[in-house]
PDB file of C-alpha atoms and ligand atoms in Angstrom:
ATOM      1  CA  UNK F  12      56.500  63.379  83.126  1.00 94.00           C
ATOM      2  CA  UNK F  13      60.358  63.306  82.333  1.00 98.00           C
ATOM      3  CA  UNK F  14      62.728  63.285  85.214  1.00 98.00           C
ATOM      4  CA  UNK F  15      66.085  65.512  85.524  1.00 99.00           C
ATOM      5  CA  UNK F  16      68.628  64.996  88.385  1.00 99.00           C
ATOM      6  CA  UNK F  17      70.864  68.026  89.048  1.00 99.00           C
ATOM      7  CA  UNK F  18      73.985  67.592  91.158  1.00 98.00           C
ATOM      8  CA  UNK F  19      75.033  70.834  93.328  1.00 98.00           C
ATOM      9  CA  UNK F  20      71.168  72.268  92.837  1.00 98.00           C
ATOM     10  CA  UNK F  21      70.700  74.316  95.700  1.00 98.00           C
ATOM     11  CA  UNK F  22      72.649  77.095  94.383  1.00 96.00           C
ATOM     12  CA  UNK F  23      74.501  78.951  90.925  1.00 96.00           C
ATOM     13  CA  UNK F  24      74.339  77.262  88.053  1.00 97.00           C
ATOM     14  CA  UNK F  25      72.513  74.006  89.322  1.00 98.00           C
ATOM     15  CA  UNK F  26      69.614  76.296  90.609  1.00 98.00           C
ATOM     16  CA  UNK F  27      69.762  78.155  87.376  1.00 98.00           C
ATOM     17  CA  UNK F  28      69.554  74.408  85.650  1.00 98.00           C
ATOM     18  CA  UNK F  29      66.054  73.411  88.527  1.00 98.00           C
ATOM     19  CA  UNK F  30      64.542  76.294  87.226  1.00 98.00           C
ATOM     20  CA  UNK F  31      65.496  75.833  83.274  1.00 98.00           C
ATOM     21  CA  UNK F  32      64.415  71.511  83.443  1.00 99.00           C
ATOM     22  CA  UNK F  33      61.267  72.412  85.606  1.00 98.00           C
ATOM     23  CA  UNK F  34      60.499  75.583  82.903  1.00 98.00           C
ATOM     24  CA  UNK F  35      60.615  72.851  80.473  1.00 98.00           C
ATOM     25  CA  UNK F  36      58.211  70.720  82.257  1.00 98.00           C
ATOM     26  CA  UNK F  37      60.758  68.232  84.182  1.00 98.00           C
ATOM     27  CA  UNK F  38      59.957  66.628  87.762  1.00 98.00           C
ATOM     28  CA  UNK F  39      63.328  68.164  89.486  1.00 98.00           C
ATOM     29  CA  UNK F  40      65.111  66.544  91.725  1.00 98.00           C
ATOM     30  CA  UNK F  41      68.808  67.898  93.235  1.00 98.00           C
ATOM     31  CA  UNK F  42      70.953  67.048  95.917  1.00 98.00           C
ATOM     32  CA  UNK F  43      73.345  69.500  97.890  1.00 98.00           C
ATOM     33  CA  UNK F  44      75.363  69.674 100.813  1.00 98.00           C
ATOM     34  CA  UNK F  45      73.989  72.665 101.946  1.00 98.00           C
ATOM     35  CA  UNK F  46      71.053  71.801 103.721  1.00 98.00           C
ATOM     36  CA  UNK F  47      69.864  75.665 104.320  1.00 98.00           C
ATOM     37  CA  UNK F  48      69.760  76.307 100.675  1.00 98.00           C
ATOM     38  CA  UNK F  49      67.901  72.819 100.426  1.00 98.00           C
ATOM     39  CA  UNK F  50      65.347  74.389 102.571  1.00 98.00           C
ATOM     40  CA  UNK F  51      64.595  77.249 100.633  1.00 98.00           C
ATOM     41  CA  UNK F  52      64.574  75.366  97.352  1.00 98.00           C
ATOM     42  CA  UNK F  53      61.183  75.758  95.409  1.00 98.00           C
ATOM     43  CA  UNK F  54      58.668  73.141  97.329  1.00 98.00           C
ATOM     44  CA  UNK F  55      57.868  71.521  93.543  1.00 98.00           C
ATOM     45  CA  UNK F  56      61.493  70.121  93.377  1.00 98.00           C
ATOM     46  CA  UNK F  57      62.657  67.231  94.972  1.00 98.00           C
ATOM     47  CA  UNK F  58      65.435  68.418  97.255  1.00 98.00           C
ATOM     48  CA  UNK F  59      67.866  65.602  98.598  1.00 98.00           C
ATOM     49  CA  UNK F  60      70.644  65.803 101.259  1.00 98.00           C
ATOM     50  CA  UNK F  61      73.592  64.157  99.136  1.00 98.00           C
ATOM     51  CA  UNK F  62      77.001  65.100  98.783  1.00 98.00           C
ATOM     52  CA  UNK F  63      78.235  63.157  95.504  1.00 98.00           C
ATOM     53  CA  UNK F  64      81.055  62.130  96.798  1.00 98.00           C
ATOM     54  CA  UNK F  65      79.366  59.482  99.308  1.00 98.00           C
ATOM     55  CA  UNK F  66      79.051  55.982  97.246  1.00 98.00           C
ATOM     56  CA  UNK F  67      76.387  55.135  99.922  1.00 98.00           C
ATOM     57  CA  UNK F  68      74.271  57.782  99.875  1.00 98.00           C
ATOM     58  CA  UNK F  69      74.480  58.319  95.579  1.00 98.00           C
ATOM     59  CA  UNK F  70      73.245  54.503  95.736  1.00 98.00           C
ATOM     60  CA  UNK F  71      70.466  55.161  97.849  1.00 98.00           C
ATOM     61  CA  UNK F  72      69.435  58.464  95.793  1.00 98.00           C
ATOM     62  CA  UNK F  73      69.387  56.258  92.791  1.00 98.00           C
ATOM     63  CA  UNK F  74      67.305  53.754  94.197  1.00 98.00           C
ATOM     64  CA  UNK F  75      65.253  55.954  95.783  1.00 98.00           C
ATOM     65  CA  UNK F  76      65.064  57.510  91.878  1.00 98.00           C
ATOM     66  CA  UNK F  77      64.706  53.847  90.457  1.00 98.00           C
ATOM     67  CA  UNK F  78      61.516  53.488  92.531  1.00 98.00           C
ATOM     68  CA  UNK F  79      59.695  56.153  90.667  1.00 98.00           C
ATOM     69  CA  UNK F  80      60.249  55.039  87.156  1.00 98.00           C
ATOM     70  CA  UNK F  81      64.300  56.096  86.519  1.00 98.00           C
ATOM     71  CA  UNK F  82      65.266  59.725  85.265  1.00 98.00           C
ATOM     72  CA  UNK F  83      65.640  61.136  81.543  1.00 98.00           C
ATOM     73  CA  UNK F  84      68.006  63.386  82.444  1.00 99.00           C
ATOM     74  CA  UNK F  85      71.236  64.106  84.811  1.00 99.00           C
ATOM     75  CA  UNK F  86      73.217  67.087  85.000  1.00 99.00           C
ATOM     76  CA  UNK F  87      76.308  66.040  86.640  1.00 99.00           C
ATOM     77  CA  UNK F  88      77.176  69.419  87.570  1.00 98.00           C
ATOM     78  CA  UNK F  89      78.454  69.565  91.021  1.00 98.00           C
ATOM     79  CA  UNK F  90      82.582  70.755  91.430  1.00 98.00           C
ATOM     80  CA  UNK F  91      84.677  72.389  93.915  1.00 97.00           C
ATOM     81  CA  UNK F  92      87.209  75.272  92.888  1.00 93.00           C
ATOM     82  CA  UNK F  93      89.925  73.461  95.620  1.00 95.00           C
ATOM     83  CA  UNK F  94      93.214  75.796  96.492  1.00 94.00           C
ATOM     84  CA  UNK F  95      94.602  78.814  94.622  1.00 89.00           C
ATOM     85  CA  UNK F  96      98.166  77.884  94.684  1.00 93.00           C
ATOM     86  CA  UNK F  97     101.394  77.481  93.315  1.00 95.00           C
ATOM     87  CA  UNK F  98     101.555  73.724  92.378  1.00 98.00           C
ATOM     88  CA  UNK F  99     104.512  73.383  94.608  1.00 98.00           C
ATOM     89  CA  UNK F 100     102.231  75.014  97.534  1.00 98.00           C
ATOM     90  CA  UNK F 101      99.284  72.555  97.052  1.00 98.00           C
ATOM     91  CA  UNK F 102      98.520  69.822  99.803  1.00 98.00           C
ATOM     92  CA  UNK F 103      97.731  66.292  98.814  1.00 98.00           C
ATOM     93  CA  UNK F 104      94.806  66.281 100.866  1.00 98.00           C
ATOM     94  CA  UNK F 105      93.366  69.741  99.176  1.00 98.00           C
ATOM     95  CA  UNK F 106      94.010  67.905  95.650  1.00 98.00           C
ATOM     96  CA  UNK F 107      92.245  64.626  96.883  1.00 98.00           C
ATOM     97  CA  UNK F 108      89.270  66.973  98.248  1.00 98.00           C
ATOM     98  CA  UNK F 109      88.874  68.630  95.120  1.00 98.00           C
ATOM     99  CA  UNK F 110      89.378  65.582  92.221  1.00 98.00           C
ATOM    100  CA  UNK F 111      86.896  63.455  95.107  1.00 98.00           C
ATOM    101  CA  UNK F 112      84.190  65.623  94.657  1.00 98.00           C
ATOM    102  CA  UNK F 113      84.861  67.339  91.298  1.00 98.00           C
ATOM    103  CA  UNK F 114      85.679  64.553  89.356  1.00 98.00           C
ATOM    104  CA  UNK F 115      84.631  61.368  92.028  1.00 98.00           C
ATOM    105  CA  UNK F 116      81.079  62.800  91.765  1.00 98.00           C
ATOM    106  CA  UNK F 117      80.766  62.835  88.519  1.00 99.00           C
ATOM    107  CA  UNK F 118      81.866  59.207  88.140  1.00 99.00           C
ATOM    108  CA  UNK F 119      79.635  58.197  90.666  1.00 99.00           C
ATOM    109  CA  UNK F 120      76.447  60.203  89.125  1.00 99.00           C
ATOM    110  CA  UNK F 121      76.784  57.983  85.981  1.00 98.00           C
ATOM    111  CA  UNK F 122      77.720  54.777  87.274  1.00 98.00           C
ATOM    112  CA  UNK F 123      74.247  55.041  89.426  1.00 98.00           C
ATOM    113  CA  UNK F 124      72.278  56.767  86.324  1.00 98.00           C
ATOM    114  CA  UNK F 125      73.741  54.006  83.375  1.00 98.00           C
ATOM    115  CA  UNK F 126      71.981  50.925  84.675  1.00 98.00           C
ATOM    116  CA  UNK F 127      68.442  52.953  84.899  1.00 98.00           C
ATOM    117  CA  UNK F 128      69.275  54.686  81.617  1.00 98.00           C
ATOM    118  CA  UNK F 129      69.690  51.346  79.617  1.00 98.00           C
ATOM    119  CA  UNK F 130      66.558  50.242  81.160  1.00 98.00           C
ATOM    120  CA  UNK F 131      64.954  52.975  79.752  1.00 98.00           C
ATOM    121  CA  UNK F 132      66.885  52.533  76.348  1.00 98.00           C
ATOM    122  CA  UNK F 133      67.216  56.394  76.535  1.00 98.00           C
ATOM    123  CA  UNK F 134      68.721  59.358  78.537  1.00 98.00           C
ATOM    124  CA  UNK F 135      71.121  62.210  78.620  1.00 99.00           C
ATOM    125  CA  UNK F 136      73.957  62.693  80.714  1.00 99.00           C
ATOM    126  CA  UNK F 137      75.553  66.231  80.831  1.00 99.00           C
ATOM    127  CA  UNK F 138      78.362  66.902  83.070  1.00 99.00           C
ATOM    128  CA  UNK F 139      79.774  70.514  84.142  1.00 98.00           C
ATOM    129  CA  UNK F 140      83.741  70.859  83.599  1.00 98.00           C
ATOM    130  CA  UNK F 141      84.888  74.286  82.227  1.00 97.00           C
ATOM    131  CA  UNK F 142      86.877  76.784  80.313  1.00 95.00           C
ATOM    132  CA  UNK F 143      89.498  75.165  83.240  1.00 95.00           C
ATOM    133  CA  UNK F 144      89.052  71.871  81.072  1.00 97.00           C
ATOM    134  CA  UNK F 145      89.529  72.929  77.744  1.00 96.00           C
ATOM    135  CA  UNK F 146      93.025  75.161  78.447  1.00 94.00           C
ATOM    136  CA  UNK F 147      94.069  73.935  81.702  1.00 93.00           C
ATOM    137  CA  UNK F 148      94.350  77.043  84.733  1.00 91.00           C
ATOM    138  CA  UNK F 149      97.420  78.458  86.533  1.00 91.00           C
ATOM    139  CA  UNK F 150      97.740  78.172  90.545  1.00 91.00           C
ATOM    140  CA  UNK F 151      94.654  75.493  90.369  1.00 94.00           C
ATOM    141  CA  UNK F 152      96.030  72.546  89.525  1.00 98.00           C
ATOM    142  CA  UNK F 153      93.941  69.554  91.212  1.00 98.00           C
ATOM    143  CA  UNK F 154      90.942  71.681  89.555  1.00 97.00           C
ATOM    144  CA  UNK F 155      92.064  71.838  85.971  1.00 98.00           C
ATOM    145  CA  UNK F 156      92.765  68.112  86.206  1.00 98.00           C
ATOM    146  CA  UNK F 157      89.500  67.315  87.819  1.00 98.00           C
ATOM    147  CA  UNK F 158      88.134  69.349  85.157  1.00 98.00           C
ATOM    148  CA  UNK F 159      90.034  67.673  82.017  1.00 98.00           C
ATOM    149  CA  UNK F 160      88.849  64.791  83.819  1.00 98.00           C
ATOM    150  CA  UNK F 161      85.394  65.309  83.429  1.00 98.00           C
ATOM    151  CA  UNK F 162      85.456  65.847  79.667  1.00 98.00           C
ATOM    152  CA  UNK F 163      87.590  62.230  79.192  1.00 98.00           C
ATOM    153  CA  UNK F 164      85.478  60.560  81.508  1.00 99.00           C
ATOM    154  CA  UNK F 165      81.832  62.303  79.522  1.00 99.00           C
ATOM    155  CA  UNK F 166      83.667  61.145  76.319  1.00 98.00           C
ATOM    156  CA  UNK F 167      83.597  57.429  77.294  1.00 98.00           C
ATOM    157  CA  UNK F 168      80.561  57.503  78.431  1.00 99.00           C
ATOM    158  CA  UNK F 169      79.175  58.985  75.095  1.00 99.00           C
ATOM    159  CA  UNK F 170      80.808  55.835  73.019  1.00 98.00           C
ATOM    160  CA  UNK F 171      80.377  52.925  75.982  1.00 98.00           C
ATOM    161  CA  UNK F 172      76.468  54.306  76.486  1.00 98.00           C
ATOM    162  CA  UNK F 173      76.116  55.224  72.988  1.00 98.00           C
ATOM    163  CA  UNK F 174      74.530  52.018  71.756  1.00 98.00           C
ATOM    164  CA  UNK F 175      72.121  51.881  74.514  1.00 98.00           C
ATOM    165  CA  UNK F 176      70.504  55.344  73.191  1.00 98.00           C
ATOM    166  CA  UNK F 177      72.229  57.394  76.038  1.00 98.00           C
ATOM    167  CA  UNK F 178      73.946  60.749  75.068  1.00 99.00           C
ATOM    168  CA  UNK F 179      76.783  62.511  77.362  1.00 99.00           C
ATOM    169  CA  UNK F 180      78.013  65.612  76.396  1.00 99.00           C
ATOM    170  CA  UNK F 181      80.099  68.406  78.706  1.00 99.00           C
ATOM    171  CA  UNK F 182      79.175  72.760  79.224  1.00 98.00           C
ATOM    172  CA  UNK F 183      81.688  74.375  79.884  1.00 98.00           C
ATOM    173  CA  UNK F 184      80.981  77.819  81.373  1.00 97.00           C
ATOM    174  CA  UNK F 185      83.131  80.502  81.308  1.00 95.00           C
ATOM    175  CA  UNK F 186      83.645  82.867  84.473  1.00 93.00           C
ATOM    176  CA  UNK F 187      80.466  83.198  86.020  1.00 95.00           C
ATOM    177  CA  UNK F 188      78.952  85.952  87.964  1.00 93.00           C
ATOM    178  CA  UNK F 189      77.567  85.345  91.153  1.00 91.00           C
ATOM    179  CA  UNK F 190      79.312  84.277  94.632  1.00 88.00           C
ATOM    180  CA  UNK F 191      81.739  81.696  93.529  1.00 84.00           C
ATOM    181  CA  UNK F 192      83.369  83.888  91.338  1.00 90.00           C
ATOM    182  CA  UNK F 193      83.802  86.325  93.927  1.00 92.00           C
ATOM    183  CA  UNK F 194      85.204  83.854  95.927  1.00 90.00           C
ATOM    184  CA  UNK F 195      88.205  83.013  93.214  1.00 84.00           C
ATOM    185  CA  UNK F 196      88.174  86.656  92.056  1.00 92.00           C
ATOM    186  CA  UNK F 197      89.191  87.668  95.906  1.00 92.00           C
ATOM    187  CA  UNK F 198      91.871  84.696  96.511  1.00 88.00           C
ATOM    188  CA  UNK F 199      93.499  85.172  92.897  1.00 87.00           C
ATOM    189  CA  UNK F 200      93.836  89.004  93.696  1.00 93.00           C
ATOM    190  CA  UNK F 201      95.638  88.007  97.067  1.00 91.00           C
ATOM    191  CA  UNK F 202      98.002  85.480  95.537  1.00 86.00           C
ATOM    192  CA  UNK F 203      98.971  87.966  93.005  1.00 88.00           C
ATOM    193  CA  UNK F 204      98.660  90.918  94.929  1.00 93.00           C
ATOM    194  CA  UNK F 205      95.589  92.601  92.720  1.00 95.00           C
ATOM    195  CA  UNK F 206      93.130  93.843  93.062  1.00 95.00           C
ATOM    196  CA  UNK F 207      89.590  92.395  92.964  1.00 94.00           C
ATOM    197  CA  UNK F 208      89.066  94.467  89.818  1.00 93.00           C
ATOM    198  CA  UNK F 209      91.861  94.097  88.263  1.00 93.00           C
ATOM    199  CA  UNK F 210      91.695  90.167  88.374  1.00 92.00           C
ATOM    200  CA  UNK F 211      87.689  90.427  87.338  1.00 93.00           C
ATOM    201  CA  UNK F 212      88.512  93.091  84.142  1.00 92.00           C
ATOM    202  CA  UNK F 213      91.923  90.527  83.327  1.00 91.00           C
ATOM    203  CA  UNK F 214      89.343  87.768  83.157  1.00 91.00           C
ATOM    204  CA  UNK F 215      86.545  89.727  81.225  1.00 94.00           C
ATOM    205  CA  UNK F 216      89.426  90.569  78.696  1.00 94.00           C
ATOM    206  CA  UNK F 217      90.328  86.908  77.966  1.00 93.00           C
ATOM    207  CA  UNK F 218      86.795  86.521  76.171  1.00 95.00           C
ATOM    208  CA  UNK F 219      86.423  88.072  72.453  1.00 95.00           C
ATOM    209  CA  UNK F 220      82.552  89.024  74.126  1.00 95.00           C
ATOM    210  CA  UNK F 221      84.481  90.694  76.795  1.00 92.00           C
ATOM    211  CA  UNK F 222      82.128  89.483  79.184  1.00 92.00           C
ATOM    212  CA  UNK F 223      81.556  86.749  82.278  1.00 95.00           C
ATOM    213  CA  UNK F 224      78.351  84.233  81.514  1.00 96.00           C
ATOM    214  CA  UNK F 225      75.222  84.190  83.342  1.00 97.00           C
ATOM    215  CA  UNK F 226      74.120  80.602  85.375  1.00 98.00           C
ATOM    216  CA  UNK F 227      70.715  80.623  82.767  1.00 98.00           C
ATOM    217  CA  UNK F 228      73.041  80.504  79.935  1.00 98.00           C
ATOM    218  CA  UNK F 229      74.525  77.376  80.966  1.00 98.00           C
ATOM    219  CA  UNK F 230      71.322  76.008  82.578  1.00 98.00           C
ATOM    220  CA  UNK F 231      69.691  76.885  79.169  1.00 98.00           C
ATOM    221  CA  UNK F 232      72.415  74.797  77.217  1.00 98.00           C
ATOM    222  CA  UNK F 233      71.835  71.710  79.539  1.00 99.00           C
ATOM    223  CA  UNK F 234      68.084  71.914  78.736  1.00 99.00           C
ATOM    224  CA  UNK F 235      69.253  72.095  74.807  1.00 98.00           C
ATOM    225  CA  UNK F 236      71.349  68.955  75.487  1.00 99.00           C
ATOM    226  CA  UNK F 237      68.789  67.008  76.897  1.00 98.00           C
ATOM    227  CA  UNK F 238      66.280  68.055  74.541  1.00 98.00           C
ATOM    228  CA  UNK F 239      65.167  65.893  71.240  1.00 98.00           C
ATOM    229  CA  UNK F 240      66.584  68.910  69.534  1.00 98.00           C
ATOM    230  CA  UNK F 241      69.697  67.592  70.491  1.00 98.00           C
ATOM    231  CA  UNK F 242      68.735  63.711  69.578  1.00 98.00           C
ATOM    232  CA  UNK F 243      72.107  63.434  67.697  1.00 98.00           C
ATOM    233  CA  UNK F 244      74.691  65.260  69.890  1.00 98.00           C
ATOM    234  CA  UNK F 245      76.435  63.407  71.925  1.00 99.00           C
ATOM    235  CA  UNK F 246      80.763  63.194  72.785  1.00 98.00           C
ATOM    236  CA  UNK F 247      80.461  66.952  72.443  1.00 98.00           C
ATOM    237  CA  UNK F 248      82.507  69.680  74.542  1.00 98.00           C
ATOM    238  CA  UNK F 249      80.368  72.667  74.366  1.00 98.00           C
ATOM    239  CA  UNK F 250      81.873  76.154  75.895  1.00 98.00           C
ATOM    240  CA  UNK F 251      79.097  78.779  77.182  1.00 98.00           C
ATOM    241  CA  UNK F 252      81.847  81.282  77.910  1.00 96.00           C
ATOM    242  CA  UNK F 253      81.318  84.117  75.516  1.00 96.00           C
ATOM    243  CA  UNK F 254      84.506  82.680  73.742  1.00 96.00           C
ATOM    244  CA  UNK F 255      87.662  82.292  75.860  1.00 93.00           C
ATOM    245  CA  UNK F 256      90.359  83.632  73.460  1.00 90.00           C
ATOM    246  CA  UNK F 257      93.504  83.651  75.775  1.00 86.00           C
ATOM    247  CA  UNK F 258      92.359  81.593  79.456  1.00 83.00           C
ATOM    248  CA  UNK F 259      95.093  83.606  81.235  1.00 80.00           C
ATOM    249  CA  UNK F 260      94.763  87.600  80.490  1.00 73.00           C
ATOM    250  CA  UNK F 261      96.934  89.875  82.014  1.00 64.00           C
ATOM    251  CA  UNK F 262      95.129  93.165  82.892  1.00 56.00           C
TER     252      UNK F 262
HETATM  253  P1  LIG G  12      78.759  76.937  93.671  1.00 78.91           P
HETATM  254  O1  LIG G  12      80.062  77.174  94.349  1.00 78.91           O
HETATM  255  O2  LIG G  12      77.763  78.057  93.602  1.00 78.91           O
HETATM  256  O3  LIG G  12      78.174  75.629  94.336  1.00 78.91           O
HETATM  257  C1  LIG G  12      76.972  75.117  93.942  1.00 78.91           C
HETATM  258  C2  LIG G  12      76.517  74.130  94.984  1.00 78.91           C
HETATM  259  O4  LIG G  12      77.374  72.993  95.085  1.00 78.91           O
HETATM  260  C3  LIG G  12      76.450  74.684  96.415  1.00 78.91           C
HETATM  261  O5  LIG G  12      75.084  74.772  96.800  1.00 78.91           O
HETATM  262  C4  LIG G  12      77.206  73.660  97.246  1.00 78.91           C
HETATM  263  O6  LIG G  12      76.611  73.417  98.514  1.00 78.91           O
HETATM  264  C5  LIG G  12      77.140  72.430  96.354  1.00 78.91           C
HETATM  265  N1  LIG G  12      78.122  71.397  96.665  1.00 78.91           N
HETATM  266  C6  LIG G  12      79.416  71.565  97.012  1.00 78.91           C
HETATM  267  N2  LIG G  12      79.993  70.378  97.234  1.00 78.91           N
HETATM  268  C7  LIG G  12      79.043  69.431  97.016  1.00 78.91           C
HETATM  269  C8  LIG G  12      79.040  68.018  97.092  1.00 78.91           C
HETATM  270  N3  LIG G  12      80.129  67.338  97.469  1.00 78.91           N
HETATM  271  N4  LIG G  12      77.898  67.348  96.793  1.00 78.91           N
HETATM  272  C9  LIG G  12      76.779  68.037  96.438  1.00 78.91           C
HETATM  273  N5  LIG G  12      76.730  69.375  96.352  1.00 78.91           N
HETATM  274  C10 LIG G  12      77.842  70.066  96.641  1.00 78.91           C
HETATM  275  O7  LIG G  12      79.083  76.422  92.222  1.00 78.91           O
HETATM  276  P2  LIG G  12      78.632  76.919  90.765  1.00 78.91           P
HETATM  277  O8  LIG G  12      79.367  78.156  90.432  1.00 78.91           O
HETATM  278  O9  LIG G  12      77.178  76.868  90.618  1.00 78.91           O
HETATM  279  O10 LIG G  12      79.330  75.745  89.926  1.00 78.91           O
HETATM  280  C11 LIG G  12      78.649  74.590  89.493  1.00 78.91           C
HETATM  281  C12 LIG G  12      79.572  73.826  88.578  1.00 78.91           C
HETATM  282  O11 LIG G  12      80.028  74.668  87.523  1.00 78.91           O
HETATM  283  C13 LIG G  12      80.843  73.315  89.273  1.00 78.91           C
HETATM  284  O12 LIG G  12      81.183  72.045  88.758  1.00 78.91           O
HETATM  285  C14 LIG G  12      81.889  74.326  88.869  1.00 78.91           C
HETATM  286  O13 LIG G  12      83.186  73.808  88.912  1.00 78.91           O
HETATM  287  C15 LIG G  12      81.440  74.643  87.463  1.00 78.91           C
HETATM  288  N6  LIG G  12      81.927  75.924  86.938  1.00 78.91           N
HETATM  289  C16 LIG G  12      81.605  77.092  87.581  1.00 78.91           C
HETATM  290  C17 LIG G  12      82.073  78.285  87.052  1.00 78.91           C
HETATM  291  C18 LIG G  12      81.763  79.617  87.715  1.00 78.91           C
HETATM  292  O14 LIG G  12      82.306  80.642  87.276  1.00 78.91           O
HETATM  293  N7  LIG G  12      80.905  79.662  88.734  1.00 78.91           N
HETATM  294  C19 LIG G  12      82.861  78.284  85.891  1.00 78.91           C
HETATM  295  C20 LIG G  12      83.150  77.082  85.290  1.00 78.91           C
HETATM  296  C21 LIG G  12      82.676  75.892  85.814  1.00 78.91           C
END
């Protein structure tokens, strides 16, 4: 049975990513933070108390994953949206949070998957950044960079694992619905005194779909990626955002 390892699984778009891999007959495994939503994770999966930010405890998931034959796939998908501010408003230790866990994790998710992939001779790596990582996003700066990050860090992966028959390639979702949106959506109306509504329709308007994404969209993409359908992607930056055609609307 092929293996998939999904970063940030107990909720959004990593849930929507357990169910899409297990749907498509993958032993799940994910690791959270949130050890609640762990709890009420499907009983099939294997659900693992790991914040990706931890060298220690990434090593010991990756052992622990060594020990039953490696993984085919890993979704490096965990990220945290860090401050809505002005850039002159940010604190150093908000930015370090953010690029340690939104970037950090991500860099230690392949440096523990590469050695079992080139055992194997095979795997996929697909990491989460965003429309945030393609245009770059006012009043978040550490994420934007943690989020350009992602896609230069998935590139050298794609040509330093390339040779070893391991793909990376990088989803980036566009706005999507569900609590973490609401989350932004509610601090971006208060820094620029909006509305919830407003901020949501200004954000809706930026896409030529006029529309947010759904979590199975992007969960569905990663499944694609990993997929022998996709045998002969690899290096790519692929946007599930119903087309961003101007990343900062005004309503
Ligand atoms: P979310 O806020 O719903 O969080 C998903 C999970 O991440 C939560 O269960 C949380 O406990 C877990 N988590 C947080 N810190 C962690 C850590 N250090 N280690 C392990 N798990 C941790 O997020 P989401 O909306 O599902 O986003 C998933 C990814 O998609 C992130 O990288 C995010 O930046 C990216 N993204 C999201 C959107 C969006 O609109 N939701 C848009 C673009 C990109």
């Amino acid at each position: 049975m092929k293996r998939a390892l999904i970063t940030a699984g107990a909720s959004g778009i990593g849930y929507a990513m357990g169910h899409a891999f297990e749907a498509a007959g993958y032993d799940v495994w994910i690791t959270d933070v949130d050890r609640a939503a762990l709890e009420a994770c499907p009983s099939t999966w294997t659900c693992c108390a790991v914040d990706v930010s931890n060298e220690a405890d990434m090593r010991r998931l990756f052992d622990e994953i060594a020990a039953v034959g490696g993984v085919d796939a890993v979704c490096a998908n965990a990220g945290v949206a860090g401050p809505t501010a002005a850039v002159e408003d940010v604190d150093w230790a908000d930015w370090q949070a953010c690029i340690n866990v939104t970037l950090g994790g991500v860099f230690l998710t392949a440096k523990f998957a590469a050695p079992l992939m080139k055992a194997a001779g095979a795997g996929a790596i697909i990491v989460t950044s965003s429309t945030a990582g393609v245009f770059g996003y006012p009043n978040r700066a550490p994420y934007a960079a943690a989020k350009w990050g992602v896609i230069g860090l998935m590139k050298t992966l794609a040509m330093e694992l390339g040779p070893y028959g391991i793909r990376a390639n990088a989803i980036c979702p566009g706005a999507v619905e569900g609590p973490r949106m609401e989350g932004v959506l509610e601090r971006e109306a208060q820094a620029k005194n909006m509305t919830r509504d407003e901020v949501y329709k200004g954000y809706a308007s930026g896409t030529s779909m006029r529309t947010f994404v759904e979590a199975r969209d992007i969960a569905d993409m990663a499944v694609f990626l990993a997929s022998t359908a996709a045998g002969r992607v690899s290096g790519q930056v692929i946007s599930v955002d119903g087309h961003t055609e101007n990343p900062d609307p005004k309503p």
